Structure formats: structure tokens, C-alpha cells
Amino acid sequence: MCVQATFFEQVRDSGRRVVVHLFNNINTTGQHGLPAAEVPLREETVPIGGIRVVFSGDPPRACRWEPDGGELPLKPSRAVLEGVEVEVPPLGLHGMIAADWRTIES
């Protein structure tokens, strides 16, 4: 319940990409900051591990973890009969999964 997730789909002639944004909303300041500060700023991040994202149906050919750019191995899903899943590295503040179907040029 402390990870916010949203996704966007990019479709081009050369293929399709789904970008899944993950945001770690654990805030050890209790949403409070210095009285003089307008927005409470975080001084630390509590990483969250064990996050898995499932893709059902036609599996992507590849998944990358951004901003690091590391490849995420696709495994058969434990949650969906005909799907695959990726496990992301421990989530600091923010990360993204870029899942590609066919080749998409940057």
C-alpha cells in the first residue's frame, strides 16, 4: 500500500512499449517538515524489496529497469496462468520498468 504505480503505453509502427512507473511513498517525516518549509522534504528513503510486476497475454520480448538501464529477467508468472513477471531491484524513491514488444527506436 506504500507503492504508487501507474503505466503508460507508447505505440509506434516499429512496436509497442509499456512504461510502468513505481513510486515509494514511505515518508519517515510523517508528512511534516520544517515549519519554514512549504513542502516537506525527505531526508531518507526506506527501500522496498520483493516487488513483482506481471504481464499477462503476449509477453514482452525484453524489460529494462530505469534509470539504471539493467535488464530484468522475465519468468513465468506465479499469479497469472498465461503471463510473465519481473522482480524489480529494491525500490528507492522512484523507478520505471520499460517493457518492449518488438523493436522501438529511442
mmCIF file of C-alpha atoms in Angstrom:
data_model
loop_
_atom_site.group_PDB
_atom_site.id
_atom_site.type_symbol
_atom_site.label_atom_id
_atom_site.label_comp_id
_atom_site.label_asym_id
_atom_site.label_seq_id
_atom_site.Cartn_x
_atom_site.Cartn_y
_atom_site.Cartn_z
ATOM 1 C CA MET A 1 0.000 0.000 0.000
ATOM 2 C CA CYS A 2 3.012 2.305 0.110
ATOM 3 C CA VAL A 3 3.963 1.926 -3.573
ATOM 4 C CA GLN A 4 2.123 4.018 -6.118
ATOM 5 C CA ALA A 5 2.081 2.544 -9.613
ATOM 6 C CA THR A 6 0.899 3.801 -12.964
ATOM 7 C CA PHE A 7 1.643 2.864 -16.555
ATOM 8 C CA PHE A 8 1.752 4.443 -19.978
ATOM 9 C CA GLU A 9 1.721 2.799 -23.384
ATOM 10 C CA GLN A 10 3.740 4.012 -26.363
ATOM 11 C CA VAL A 11 2.684 2.660 -29.759
ATOM 12 C CA ARG A 12 4.703 3.184 -32.911
ATOM 13 C CA ASP A 13 4.989 1.483 -36.284
ATOM 14 C CA SER A 14 8.062 -0.370 -35.028
ATOM 15 C CA GLY A 15 6.408 -1.789 -31.924
ATOM 16 C CA ARG A 16 4.900 -1.139 -28.539
ATOM 17 C CA ARG A 17 6.373 -0.171 -25.168
ATOM 18 C CA VAL A 18 4.713 -0.121 -21.758
ATOM 19 C CA VAL A 19 6.369 2.036 -19.108
ATOM 20 C CA VAL A 20 5.429 1.195 -15.515
ATOM 21 C CA HIS A 21 6.266 3.946 -13.015
ATOM 22 C CA LEU A 22 6.769 2.917 -9.381
ATOM 23 C CA PHE A 23 6.924 5.482 -6.568
ATOM 24 C CA ASN A 24 7.929 4.636 -2.993
ATOM 25 C CA ASN A 25 5.581 6.685 -0.813
ATOM 26 C CA ILE A 26 7.072 5.717 2.558
ATOM 27 C CA ASN A 27 7.762 9.028 4.233
ATOM 28 C CA THR A 28 9.604 8.873 7.540
ATOM 29 C CA THR A 29 8.853 12.544 8.219
ATOM 30 C CA GLY A 30 5.166 11.699 8.721
ATOM 31 C CA GLN A 31 4.320 14.267 6.002
ATOM 32 C CA HIS A 32 5.760 17.025 8.202
ATOM 33 C CA GLY A 33 8.767 19.188 7.537
ATOM 34 C CA LEU A 34 10.366 22.254 8.991
ATOM 35 C CA PRO A 35 7.744 24.916 9.796
ATOM 36 C CA ALA A 36 9.530 27.369 7.489
ATOM 37 C CA ALA A 37 9.474 24.939 4.551
ATOM 38 C CA GLU A 38 6.461 24.973 2.253
ATOM 39 C CA VAL A 39 6.881 21.347 1.138
ATOM 40 C CA PRO A 40 8.157 18.634 3.487
ATOM 41 C CA LEU A 41 11.374 17.248 2.014
ATOM 42 C CA ARG A 42 12.565 13.714 2.577
ATOM 43 C CA GLU A 43 15.862 13.240 4.301
ATOM 44 C CA GLU A 44 15.961 9.453 3.862
ATOM 45 C CA THR A 45 14.434 6.672 1.799
ATOM 46 C CA VAL A 46 13.363 3.254 3.057
ATOM 47 C CA PRO A 47 13.857 0.827 0.125
ATOM 48 C CA ILE A 48 11.085 -1.674 -0.609
ATOM 49 C CA GLY A 49 12.064 -5.104 -1.938
ATOM 50 C CA GLY A 50 10.156 -8.013 -3.431
ATOM 51 C CA ILE A 51 8.055 -6.004 -5.894
ATOM 52 C CA ARG A 52 6.902 -8.099 -8.857
ATOM 53 C CA VAL A 53 5.099 -6.807 -11.939
ATOM 54 C CA VAL A 54 3.036 -9.248 -14.023
ATOM 55 C CA PHE A 55 2.359 -9.037 -17.765
ATOM 56 C CA SER A 56 -0.492 -11.234 -18.994
ATOM 57 C CA GLY A 57 -1.094 -12.376 -22.549
ATOM 58 C CA ASP A 58 1.566 -11.844 -25.201
ATOM 59 C CA PRO A 59 4.833 -11.487 -23.229
ATOM 60 C CA PRO A 60 7.222 -8.602 -23.860
ATOM 61 C CA ARG A 61 10.476 -9.519 -25.596
ATOM 62 C CA ALA A 62 12.529 -7.560 -23.032
ATOM 63 C CA CYS A 63 12.222 -5.464 -19.870
ATOM 64 C CA ARG A 64 14.648 -2.848 -18.527
ATOM 65 C CA TRP A 65 14.841 -1.174 -15.111
ATOM 66 C CA GLU A 66 15.341 2.579 -15.355
ATOM 67 C CA PRO A 67 17.136 4.804 -14.585
ATOM 68 C CA ASP A 68 19.864 2.127 -14.170
ATOM 69 C CA GLY A 69 19.213 0.524 -17.567
ATOM 70 C CA GLY A 70 19.648 -3.036 -16.293
ATOM 71 C CA GLU A 71 17.814 -5.918 -17.951
ATOM 72 C CA LEU A 72 15.081 -7.576 -15.889
ATOM 73 C CA PRO A 73 14.727 -11.320 -16.467
ATOM 74 C CA LEU A 74 11.261 -12.487 -17.483
ATOM 75 C CA LYS A 75 9.967 -15.509 -15.555
ATOM 76 C CA PRO A 76 6.701 -17.464 -15.760
ATOM 77 C CA SER A 77 4.136 -15.716 -13.582
ATOM 78 C CA ARG A 78 3.095 -17.174 -10.249
ATOM 79 C CA ALA A 79 -0.071 -15.039 -10.311
ATOM 80 C CA VAL A 80 -1.387 -15.401 -13.892
ATOM 81 C CA LEU A 81 -1.612 -18.695 -15.756
ATOM 82 C CA GLU A 82 -0.524 -17.322 -19.139
ATOM 83 C CA GLY A 83 1.770 -14.497 -18.159
ATOM 84 C CA VAL A 84 5.274 -13.491 -17.215
ATOM 85 C CA GLU A 85 6.630 -11.422 -14.357
ATOM 86 C CA VAL A 86 9.678 -9.402 -13.459
ATOM 87 C CA GLU A 87 11.021 -8.647 -9.993
ATOM 88 C CA VAL A 88 12.480 -5.189 -9.654
ATOM 89 C CA PRO A 89 15.518 -4.263 -7.556
ATOM 90 C CA PRO A 90 14.748 -2.713 -4.160
ATOM 91 C CA LEU A 91 12.748 0.441 -4.886
ATOM 92 C CA GLY A 92 14.342 3.587 -3.506
ATOM 93 C CA LEU A 93 12.227 6.631 -4.296
ATOM 94 C CA HIS A 94 11.285 6.048 -7.950
ATOM 95 C CA GLY A 95 11.930 3.577 -10.736
ATOM 96 C CA MET A 96 10.471 2.513 -14.078
ATOM 97 C CA ILE A 97 10.067 -0.707 -15.996
ATOM 98 C CA ALA A 98 10.278 -0.341 -19.772
ATOM 99 C CA ALA A 99 8.705 -3.426 -21.371
ATOM 100 C CA ASP A 100 9.159 -3.738 -25.142
ATOM 101 C CA TRP A 101 7.231 -5.706 -27.726
ATOM 102 C CA ARG A 102 9.308 -5.703 -30.961
ATOM 103 C CA THR A 103 11.954 -3.062 -31.593
ATOM 104 C CA ILE A 104 11.272 0.561 -30.683
ATOM 105 C CA GLU A 105 13.910 3.114 -31.547
ATOM 106 C CA SER A 106 14.690 5.720 -28.903
#
